[in-house]
Amino acid sequence: MEKQIEQVLIDAKNEIAGVSDKQALMQFSTEFLGKNGRLAGLMKQLRDLPIEQKRVVGEKLNMLRDDLGRMVKDKDAEIEQALLNAKLSSERVDVTIPVKPLPYGTLHPIEALKKDLIDYFLARGYELKDGGDIETDYYCFEALNVPKEHPAREMQDTFYIDSDTVLRTHTSAMQVRTMESQQPPIKMISTGNAYRIDEVDATHSPIFNQLEILVVDKNVTMADLIGVLEDLIKHLLGEKTEIRVRPSYFPFTEPSIEVDAVKDGEYIEMLGAGMVHPKVLEMSGIDSKVYKGFAAGLGLDRLAMLKYGVTDLRELYENDVSLLKQVK
Ligand code: PHE
């Protein structure tokens, strides 16, 4: 009988080595440990043995049962592990596979223009001054030589927050703030929103974008101003662009000019400018006998229209992707 027990163990060891899935393991388990399996068969024979052999063989059979049980348990764990490994490797994310390209956003045409102009002026030694959209009446008008009853106020009617606080009608307020806070030489630009009460149409909007230029130093002349503006317009519209200078009027500059670009035989209004009015210099604490200044204000919305071929200003505010895509 002991031989038989040994044989069962040898057979079991051979067979278990070839088991590699759950189904085969079930079969193995039934064959050796099942109700009518080989272990059960040996147990039956045990009953017929003489009493003195029963103990020894009984012990051997217990050991066989333990061995078989362990084999099944170990194999089961081995199969589970193999299944898990297979799952892990089949579900692994391949990070080297190229992803679908994401659509890139672009800057809004006005922002792109603003950024380009800021770079242009920083490269020429100008400082960028940041100002708020909300200004006092003083900085927006009074200090720019536009007293309370001045008719020029009507041209720049705006949104009053209270009797002394407005949404700025132009970035020129930043000229005053700069001159108050530093002595010449001054070379600054400032850019941002400006607000005026205007009906929305193809060329008007109550919110628009401006860029302000201010230079104050000894010996600054109108020729310097025109040179700066000509170079700027050529930068914006191309080297061959010609400009036209017209006399104009602003309360804060004397003399005042407006500058047009000549494009396809047509004159396009580009900006207002002039020599800073001595009164404005004095009000900000700068000696107008020693220093002269020039200033200019540029509307960025119209310029963006020109550059990107937009014929209706409202298109710039509609977030139409096909327009945005033109910005490179
Ligand atoms: N602030 C003026 C405007 O908004 C433009 C301007 C700026 C004119 C600086 C002269 C000098 O119309």
mmCIF file of C-alpha atoms and ligand atoms in Angstrom:
data_model
loop_
_atom_site.group_PDB
_atom_site.id
_atom_site.type_symbol
_atom_site.label_atom_id
_atom_site.label_comp_id
_atom_site.label_asym_id
_atom_site.label_seq_id
_atom_site.Cartn_x
_atom_site.Cartn_y
_atom_site.Cartn_z
ATOM 1 C CA MET A 1 0.000 0.000 0.000
ATOM 2 C CA GLU A 2 2.848 2.312 0.785
ATOM 3 C CA LYS A 3 4.079 1.813 -2.770
ATOM 4 C CA GLN A 4 0.687 2.881 -4.063
ATOM 5 C CA ILE A 5 0.831 6.028 -1.962
ATOM 6 C CA GLU A 6 4.267 6.891 -3.340
ATOM 7 C CA GLN A 7 3.030 6.252 -6.864
ATOM 8 C CA VAL A 8 0.090 8.604 -6.406
ATOM 9 C CA LEU A 9 2.455 11.325 -5.206
ATOM 10 C CA ILE A 10 4.805 10.810 -8.172
ATOM 11 C CA ASP A 11 1.867 10.878 -10.620
ATOM 12 C CA ALA A 12 0.488 13.978 -8.971
ATOM 13 C CA LYS A 13 3.819 15.781 -9.218
ATOM 14 C CA ASN A 14 4.146 14.893 -12.889
ATOM 15 C CA GLU A 15 0.633 15.953 -13.698
ATOM 16 C CA ILE A 16 0.613 19.220 -11.786
ATOM 17 C CA ALA A 17 3.691 20.339 -13.701
ATOM 18 C CA GLY A 18 1.634 20.260 -16.884
ATOM 19 C CA VAL A 19 -1.331 22.194 -15.448
ATOM 20 C CA SER A 20 -1.487 25.788 -16.656
ATOM 21 C CA ASP A 21 -5.106 26.867 -16.396
ATOM 22 C CA LYS A 22 -8.018 26.733 -14.024
ATOM 23 C CA GLN A 23 -9.854 24.023 -15.910
ATOM 24 C CA ALA A 24 -6.920 21.625 -15.870
ATOM 25 C CA LEU A 25 -6.446 22.349 -12.193
ATOM 26 C CA MET A 26 -10.082 21.388 -11.528
ATOM 27 C CA GLN A 27 -9.528 18.136 -13.343
ATOM 28 C CA PHE A 28 -6.394 17.477 -11.338
ATOM 29 C CA SER A 29 -8.227 18.240 -8.146
ATOM 30 C CA THR A 30 -11.068 15.847 -9.002
ATOM 31 C CA GLU A 31 -8.679 13.122 -10.058
ATOM 32 C CA PHE A 32 -6.651 13.162 -6.874
ATOM 33 C CA LEU A 33 -8.785 14.734 -4.180
ATOM 34 C CA GLY A 34 -12.344 14.168 -5.460
ATOM 35 C CA LYS A 35 -14.992 11.971 -3.875
ATOM 36 C CA ASN A 36 -14.068 9.086 -6.151
ATOM 37 C CA GLY A 37 -10.504 10.235 -6.614
ATOM 38 C CA ARG A 38 -7.286 8.418 -5.990
ATOM 39 C CA LEU A 39 -6.857 9.589 -2.421
ATOM 40 C CA ALA A 40 -10.410 8.497 -1.607
ATOM 41 C CA GLY A 41 -9.644 5.091 -3.168
ATOM 42 C CA LEU A 42 -6.639 4.631 -0.915
ATOM 43 C CA MET A 43 -8.683 5.718 2.116
ATOM 44 C CA LYS A 44 -11.169 2.955 1.383
ATOM 45 C CA GLN A 45 -8.386 0.390 1.310
ATOM 46 C CA LEU A 46 -7.181 1.646 4.660
ATOM 47 C CA ARG A 47 -10.317 0.301 6.327
ATOM 48 C CA ASP A 48 -9.352 -3.266 5.428
ATOM 49 C CA LEU A 49 -5.846 -3.083 6.830
ATOM 50 C CA PRO A 50 -4.849 -4.790 10.086
ATOM 51 C CA ILE A 51 -4.977 -2.402 13.012
ATOM 52 C CA GLU A 52 -1.209 -2.149 13.497
ATOM 53 C CA GLN A 53 -0.680 -1.000 9.883
ATOM 54 C CA LYS A 54 -3.595 1.379 9.945
ATOM 55 C CA ARG A 55 -1.769 3.967 12.029
ATOM 56 C CA VAL A 56 1.383 4.096 9.888
ATOM 57 C CA VAL A 57 -0.455 4.029 6.559
ATOM 58 C CA GLY A 58 -3.073 6.432 7.897
ATOM 59 C CA GLU A 59 -0.366 8.933 8.713
ATOM 60 C CA LYS A 60 1.136 8.552 5.234
ATOM 61 C CA LEU A 61 -2.280 9.130 3.686
ATOM 62 C CA ASN A 62 -2.727 12.289 5.768
ATOM 63 C CA MET A 63 0.622 13.507 4.491
ATOM 64 C CA LEU A 64 -0.399 12.664 0.943
ATOM 65 C CA ARG A 65 -3.632 14.643 1.398
ATOM 66 C CA ASP A 66 -1.685 17.631 2.701
ATOM 67 C CA ASP A 67 0.806 17.427 -0.170
ATOM 68 C CA LEU A 68 -1.945 17.233 -2.777
ATOM 69 C CA GLY A 69 -3.807 20.121 -1.139
ATOM 70 C CA ARG A 70 -0.669 22.273 -1.144
ATOM 71 C CA MET A 71 -0.008 21.460 -4.803
ATOM 72 C CA VAL A 72 -3.489 22.633 -5.762
ATOM 73 C CA LYS A 73 -3.176 25.808 -3.681
ATOM 74 C CA ASP A 74 0.256 26.729 -5.049
ATOM 75 C CA LYS A 75 -0.793 26.034 -8.613
ATOM 76 C CA ASP A 76 -3.906 28.113 -8.157
ATOM 77 C CA ALA A 77 -1.817 31.059 -6.955
ATOM 78 C CA GLU A 78 0.570 30.576 -9.887
ATOM 79 C CA ILE A 79 -2.303 30.654 -12.403
ATOM 80 C CA GLU A 80 -3.817 33.764 -10.790
ATOM 81 C CA GLN A 81 -0.475 35.531 -11.027
ATOM 82 C CA ALA A 82 -0.081 34.555 -14.682
ATOM 83 C CA LEU A 83 -3.575 35.849 -15.456
ATOM 84 C CA LEU A 84 -2.822 39.137 -13.732
ATOM 85 C CA ASN A 85 0.465 39.525 -15.598
ATOM 86 C CA ALA A 86 -1.243 38.867 -18.914
ATOM 87 C CA LYS A 87 -3.891 41.450 -18.093
ATOM 88 C CA LEU A 88 -1.329 44.040 -17.046
ATOM 89 C CA SER A 89 0.736 43.657 -20.169
ATOM 90 C CA SER A 90 -2.258 43.690 -22.512
ATOM 91 C CA GLU A 91 -3.681 46.815 -20.892
ATOM 92 C CA ARG A 92 -0.430 48.713 -20.653
ATOM 93 C CA VAL A 93 -0.558 52.262 -22.079
ATOM 94 C CA ASP A 94 2.005 52.703 -24.780
ATOM 95 C CA VAL A 95 3.291 56.185 -24.120
ATOM 96 C CA THR A 96 5.278 56.178 -27.347
ATOM 97 C CA ILE A 97 2.196 56.122 -29.582
ATOM 98 C CA PRO A 98 1.735 59.628 -31.030
ATOM 99 C CA VAL A 99 -1.373 61.379 -29.688
ATOM 100 C CA LYS A 100 -3.880 63.171 -31.885
ATOM 101 C CA PRO A 101 -2.732 66.760 -32.243
ATOM 102 C CA LEU A 102 -4.612 69.181 -29.992
ATOM 103 C CA PRO A 103 -5.937 72.316 -31.628
ATOM 104 C CA TYR A 104 -3.818 75.282 -30.568
ATOM 105 C CA GLY A 105 -5.399 78.527 -29.513
ATOM 106 C CA THR A 106 -4.111 81.853 -30.761
ATOM 107 C CA LEU A 107 -3.990 85.327 -29.389
ATOM 108 C CA HIS A 108 -6.854 87.596 -30.292
ATOM 109 C CA PRO A 109 -5.854 89.922 -33.177
ATOM 110 C CA ILE A 110 -5.881 92.939 -30.894
ATOM 111 C CA GLU A 111 -3.784 91.190 -28.250
ATOM 112 C CA ALA A 112 -1.345 90.015 -30.909
ATOM 113 C CA LEU A 113 -1.009 93.562 -32.176
ATOM 114 C CA LYS A 114 -0.601 94.934 -28.662
ATOM 115 C CA LYS A 115 2.126 92.415 -27.919
ATOM 116 C CA ASP A 116 3.921 93.227 -31.148
ATOM 117 C CA LEU A 117 3.802 96.967 -30.407
ATOM 118 C CA ILE A 118 4.981 96.499 -26.828
ATOM 119 C CA ASP A 119 7.973 94.497 -28.117
ATOM 120 C CA TYR A 120 8.623 97.156 -30.744
ATOM 121 C CA PHE A 121 8.750 99.977 -28.196
ATOM 122 C CA LEU A 122 10.575 98.075 -25.443
ATOM 123 C CA ALA A 123 13.312 97.321 -27.972
ATOM 124 C CA ARG A 124 13.634 101.082 -28.519
ATOM 125 C CA GLY A 125 14.108 101.939 -24.861
ATOM 126 C CA TYR A 126 10.533 102.852 -23.918
ATOM 127 C CA GLU A 127 9.078 101.877 -20.569
ATOM 128 C CA LEU A 128 5.686 100.167 -20.382
ATOM 129 C CA LYS A 129 3.352 101.821 -17.870
ATOM 130 C CA ASP A 130 0.284 100.034 -16.683
ATOM 131 C CA GLY A 131 -2.790 102.058 -15.815
ATOM 132 C CA GLY A 132 -6.283 101.338 -14.606
ATOM 133 C CA ASP A 133 -9.469 101.512 -16.655
ATOM 134 C CA ILE A 134 -11.057 103.656 -13.961
ATOM 135 C CA GLU A 135 -9.634 107.180 -13.741
ATOM 136 C CA THR A 136 -10.406 110.341 -11.928
ATOM 137 C CA ASP A 137 -11.797 113.274 -13.838
ATOM 138 C CA TYR A 138 -8.542 115.064 -13.043
ATOM 139 C CA TYR A 139 -6.214 112.629 -14.807
ATOM 140 C CA CYS A 140 -8.564 111.971 -17.702
ATOM 141 C CA PHE A 141 -9.431 115.596 -18.427
ATOM 142 C CA GLU A 142 -8.329 118.431 -16.121
ATOM 143 C CA ALA A 143 -4.616 117.667 -16.105
ATOM 144 C CA LEU A 144 -4.741 117.296 -19.884
ATOM 145 C CA ASN A 145 -5.976 120.834 -20.271
ATOM 146 C CA VAL A 146 -9.622 119.865 -20.663
ATOM 147 C CA PRO A 147 -11.386 121.833 -17.934
ATOM 148 C CA LYS A 148 -14.957 121.094 -16.865
ATOM 149 C CA GLU A 149 -16.784 123.208 -19.448
ATOM 150 C CA HIS A 150 -14.406 122.515 -22.343
ATOM 151 C CA PRO A 151 -16.239 121.533 -25.546
ATOM 152 C CA ALA A 152 -13.684 118.737 -26.153
ATOM 153 C CA ARG A 153 -15.365 116.845 -23.327
ATOM 154 C CA GLU A 154 -18.356 116.274 -25.528
ATOM 155 C CA MET A 155 -16.251 114.412 -28.089
ATOM 156 C CA GLN A 156 -15.103 112.095 -25.346
ATOM 157 C CA ASP A 157 -18.303 111.611 -23.422
ATOM 158 C CA THR A 158 -17.949 108.634 -21.181
ATOM 159 C CA PHE A 159 -19.346 106.529 -18.402
ATOM 160 C CA TYR A 160 -19.283 108.262 -15.046
ATOM 161 C CA ILE A 161 -18.920 106.124 -11.958
ATOM 162 C CA ASP A 162 -19.532 109.197 -9.842
ATOM 163 C CA SER A 163 -19.111 112.910 -10.541
ATOM 164 C CA ASP A 164 -15.353 112.607 -10.148
ATOM 165 C CA THR A 165 -14.615 109.090 -11.449
ATOM 166 C CA VAL A 166 -14.834 107.910 -15.046
ATOM 167 C CA LEU A 167 -13.999 104.987 -17.289
ATOM 168 C CA ARG A 168 -10.998 106.526 -19.052
ATOM 169 C CA THR A 169 -11.740 107.954 -22.485
ATOM 170 C CA HIS A 170 -8.141 107.616 -23.586
ATOM 171 C CA THR A 171 -4.836 106.258 -22.385
ATOM 172 C CA SER A 172 -3.510 109.856 -22.252
ATOM 173 C CA ALA A 173 -4.306 109.842 -18.529
ATOM 174 C CA MET A 174 -1.148 107.741 -18.176
ATOM 175 C CA GLN A 175 0.954 110.604 -19.573
ATOM 176 C CA VAL A 176 0.017 112.685 -16.559
ATOM 177 C CA ARG A 177 0.568 109.923 -14.029
ATOM 178 C CA THR A 178 4.004 109.230 -15.519
ATOM 179 C CA MET A 179 5.093 112.868 -15.617
ATOM 180 C CA GLU A 180 3.945 113.378 -12.032
ATOM 181 C CA SER A 181 5.985 110.427 -10.826
ATOM 182 C CA GLN A 182 9.262 110.978 -12.663
ATOM 183 C CA GLN A 183 11.363 113.743 -14.124
ATOM 184 C CA PRO A 184 12.601 113.666 -17.746
ATOM 185 C CA PRO A 185 14.026 112.049 -19.690
ATOM 186 C CA ILE A 186 10.772 110.104 -20.123
ATOM 187 C CA LYS A 187 10.133 107.522 -22.827
ATOM 188 C CA MET A 188 6.994 105.578 -22.103
ATOM 189 C CA ILE A 189 4.112 103.729 -23.636
ATOM 190 C CA SER A 190 0.885 102.600 -22.075
ATOM 191 C CA THR A 191 -1.824 100.459 -23.564
ATOM 192 C CA GLY A 192 -5.234 99.159 -22.645
ATOM 193 C CA ASN A 193 -8.954 99.759 -22.881
ATOM 194 C CA ALA A 194 -10.557 103.134 -23.361
ATOM 195 C CA TYR A 195 -14.281 103.867 -23.159
ATOM 196 C CA ARG A 196 -16.608 106.333 -24.818
ATOM 197 C CA ILE A 197 -20.353 106.526 -25.171
ATOM 198 C CA ASP A 198 -20.769 105.404 -28.754
ATOM 199 C CA GLU A 199 -23.409 103.431 -30.571
ATOM 200 C CA VAL A 200 -22.062 100.066 -31.730
ATOM 201 C CA ASP A 201 -21.658 99.944 -35.511
ATOM 202 C CA ALA A 202 -19.159 98.740 -38.097
ATOM 203 C CA THR A 203 -16.546 101.266 -36.982
ATOM 204 C CA HIS A 204 -17.558 102.230 -33.436
ATOM 205 C CA SER A 205 -17.587 100.487 -30.096
ATOM 206 C CA PRO A 206 -17.966 101.885 -26.572
ATOM 207 C CA ILE A 207 -14.889 99.882 -25.581
ATOM 208 C CA PHE A 208 -11.760 100.064 -27.646
ATOM 209 C CA ASN A 209 -8.008 99.699 -27.267
ATOM 210 C CA GLN A 210 -5.410 102.419 -27.364
ATOM 211 C CA LEU A 211 -1.681 102.739 -27.200
ATOM 212 C CA GLU A 212 -0.160 105.917 -25.831
ATOM 213 C CA ILE A 213 3.329 107.167 -26.555
ATOM 214 C CA LEU A 214 5.063 109.896 -24.549
ATOM 215 C CA VAL A 215 8.593 111.259 -24.831
ATOM 216 C CA VAL A 216 9.783 114.217 -22.733
ATOM 217 C CA ASP A 217 13.341 115.506 -22.868
ATOM 218 C CA LYS A 218 15.424 118.550 -23.743
ATOM 219 C CA ASN A 219 15.450 119.424 -27.450
ATOM 220 C CA VAL A 220 12.560 117.178 -28.453
ATOM 221 C CA THR A 221 11.025 118.440 -31.685
ATOM 222 C CA MET A 222 8.141 117.845 -34.040
ATOM 223 C CA ALA A 223 10.636 116.274 -36.472
ATOM 224 C CA ASP A 224 11.451 113.635 -33.839
ATOM 225 C CA LEU A 225 7.753 112.933 -33.409
ATOM 226 C CA ILE A 226 7.140 112.515 -37.124
ATOM 227 C CA GLY A 227 10.229 110.328 -37.465
ATOM 228 C CA VAL A 228 9.044 108.051 -34.664
ATOM 229 C CA LEU A 229 5.547 107.800 -36.136
ATOM 230 C CA GLU A 230 6.784 107.155 -39.649
ATOM 231 C CA ASP A 231 8.986 104.312 -38.444
ATOM 232 C CA LEU A 232 6.107 102.904 -36.406
ATOM 233 C CA ILE A 233 3.673 102.973 -39.336
ATOM 234 C CA LYS A 234 6.245 101.338 -41.598
ATOM 235 C CA HIS A 235 6.709 98.635 -38.989
ATOM 236 C CA LEU A 236 2.967 98.056 -38.933
ATOM 237 C CA LEU A 237 2.054 98.337 -42.602
ATOM 238 C CA GLY A 238 5.290 97.710 -44.461
ATOM 239 C CA GLU A 239 8.496 99.562 -45.314
ATOM 240 C CA LYS A 240 7.079 101.184 -48.420
ATOM 241 C CA THR A 241 4.106 102.775 -46.669
ATOM 242 C CA GLU A 242 3.931 106.533 -47.036
ATOM 243 C CA ILE A 243 2.405 108.777 -44.437
ATOM 244 C CA ARG A 244 0.526 112.055 -44.534
ATOM 245 C CA VAL A 245 0.606 114.541 -41.679
ATOM 246 C CA ARG A 246 -2.387 116.846 -41.188
ATOM 247 C CA PRO A 247 -2.886 119.650 -38.681
ATOM 248 C CA SER A 248 -5.424 118.841 -36.002
ATOM 249 C CA TYR A 249 -6.546 119.860 -32.577
ATOM 250 C CA PHE A 250 -6.207 118.283 -29.155
ATOM 251 C CA PRO A 251 -6.374 120.374 -25.979
ATOM 252 C CA PHE A 252 -3.296 118.626 -24.566
ATOM 253 C CA THR A 253 -0.944 119.080 -27.520
ATOM 254 C CA GLU A 254 0.214 122.209 -29.347
ATOM 255 C CA PRO A 255 0.703 121.946 -32.256
ATOM 256 C CA SER A 256 -1.468 118.898 -32.856
ATOM 257 C CA ILE A 257 -1.420 116.580 -35.834
ATOM 258 C CA GLU A 258 -3.185 113.584 -37.237
ATOM 259 C CA VAL A 259 -1.279 111.054 -39.251
ATOM 260 C CA ASP A 260 -2.652 108.996 -42.119
ATOM 261 C CA ALA A 261 -1.084 106.062 -43.877
ATOM 262 C CA VAL A 262 -1.358 105.811 -47.636
ATOM 263 C CA LYS A 263 -2.587 102.366 -48.560
ATOM 264 C CA ASP A 264 -3.719 101.346 -52.039
ATOM 265 C CA GLY A 265 -3.964 105.018 -52.964
ATOM 266 C CA GLU A 266 -6.226 105.779 -50.006
ATOM 267 C CA TYR A 267 -5.565 107.699 -46.841
ATOM 268 C CA ILE A 268 -6.195 105.769 -43.669
ATOM 269 C CA GLU A 269 -6.387 107.664 -40.413
ATOM 270 C CA MET A 270 -3.825 106.143 -38.069
ATOM 271 C CA LEU A 271 -3.378 108.268 -34.986
ATOM 272 C CA GLY A 272 -3.481 111.609 -33.214
ATOM 273 C CA ALA A 273 -0.333 113.235 -31.895
ATOM 274 C CA GLY A 274 1.400 116.481 -31.097
ATOM 275 C CA MET A 275 3.850 118.374 -28.950
ATOM 276 C CA VAL A 276 2.790 118.168 -25.308
ATOM 277 C CA HIS A 277 1.105 121.455 -24.366
ATOM 278 C CA PRO A 278 3.349 123.490 -22.022
ATOM 279 C CA LYS A 279 0.412 123.835 -19.639
ATOM 280 C CA VAL A 280 0.169 120.046 -19.377
ATOM 281 C CA LEU A 281 3.898 119.766 -18.619
ATOM 282 C CA GLU A 282 3.645 122.486 -15.953
ATOM 283 C CA MET A 283 0.557 120.966 -14.307
ATOM 284 C CA SER A 284 2.502 117.723 -13.888
ATOM 285 C CA GLY A 285 5.506 119.474 -12.376
ATOM 286 C CA ILE A 286 7.800 119.607 -15.409
ATOM 287 C CA ASP A 287 9.550 122.860 -16.368
ATOM 288 C CA SER A 288 8.274 123.645 -19.854
ATOM 289 C CA LYS A 289 11.117 126.108 -20.470
ATOM 290 C CA VAL A 290 13.672 123.337 -20.132
ATOM 291 C CA TYR A 291 11.750 120.346 -21.451
ATOM 292 C CA LYS A 292 9.623 119.619 -24.470
ATOM 293 C CA GLY A 293 7.606 116.526 -25.148
ATOM 294 C CA PHE A 294 5.678 114.735 -27.811
ATOM 295 C CA ALA A 295 2.782 112.357 -27.444
ATOM 296 C CA ALA A 296 0.648 110.159 -29.652
ATOM 297 C CA GLY A 297 -2.427 107.989 -29.242
ATOM 298 C CA LEU A 298 -3.150 105.032 -31.456
ATOM 299 C CA GLY A 299 -6.412 103.092 -31.790
ATOM 300 C CA LEU A 300 -5.584 99.401 -31.915
ATOM 301 C CA ASP A 301 -8.983 98.097 -33.015
ATOM 302 C CA ARG A 302 -8.957 99.880 -36.339
ATOM 303 C CA LEU A 303 -5.383 98.891 -36.879
ATOM 304 C CA ALA A 304 -6.258 95.231 -36.249
ATOM 305 C CA MET A 305 -9.090 95.579 -38.784
ATOM 306 C CA LEU A 306 -6.639 96.924 -41.313
ATOM 307 C CA LYS A 307 -4.027 94.285 -40.645
ATOM 308 C CA TYR A 308 -6.406 91.314 -40.685
ATOM 309 C CA GLY A 309 -8.758 92.583 -43.371
ATOM 310 C CA VAL A 310 -11.762 92.883 -41.049
ATOM 311 C CA THR A 311 -14.419 95.213 -42.442
ATOM 312 C CA ASP A 312 -16.764 95.279 -39.467
ATOM 313 C CA LEU A 313 -15.371 96.139 -36.035
ATOM 314 C CA ARG A 314 -17.984 93.903 -34.379
ATOM 315 C CA GLU A 315 -16.329 90.832 -35.893
ATOM 316 C CA LEU A 316 -13.377 91.432 -33.581
ATOM 317 C CA TYR A 317 -15.607 90.875 -30.580
ATOM 318 C CA GLU A 318 -17.542 87.851 -31.795
ATOM 319 C CA ASN A 319 -14.816 85.289 -31.143
ATOM 320 C CA ASP A 320 -15.252 83.807 -34.591
ATOM 321 C CA VAL A 321 -12.653 81.045 -34.803
ATOM 322 C CA SER A 322 -12.044 81.545 -38.525
ATOM 323 C CA LEU A 323 -10.944 85.106 -37.813
ATOM 324 C CA LEU A 324 -8.827 84.097 -34.826
ATOM 325 C CA LYS A 325 -7.088 81.498 -36.968
ATOM 326 C CA GLN A 326 -5.645 84.233 -39.175
ATOM 327 C CA VAL A 327 -3.418 85.380 -36.338
ATOM 328 C CA LYS A 328 -0.039 83.754 -36.638
HETATM 329 N N1 PHE B 1 -5.850 110.958 -26.572
HETATM 330 C C1 PHE B 1 -6.178 111.277 -27.930
HETATM 331 C C2 PHE B 1 -7.476 110.541 -28.321
HETATM 332 O O1 PHE B 1 -7.836 109.609 -27.677
HETATM 333 C C3 PHE B 1 -5.067 110.860 -28.868
HETATM 334 C C4 PHE B 1 -3.823 111.628 -28.621
HETATM 335 C C5 PHE B 1 -2.881 111.160 -27.747
HETATM 336 C C6 PHE B 1 -3.578 112.837 -29.269
HETATM 337 C C7 PHE B 1 -1.713 111.849 -27.512
HETATM 338 C C8 PHE B 1 -2.445 113.524 -29.075
HETATM 339 C C9 PHE B 1 -1.503 113.037 -28.197
HETATM 340 O O2 PHE B 1 -8.125 110.939 -29.245
#
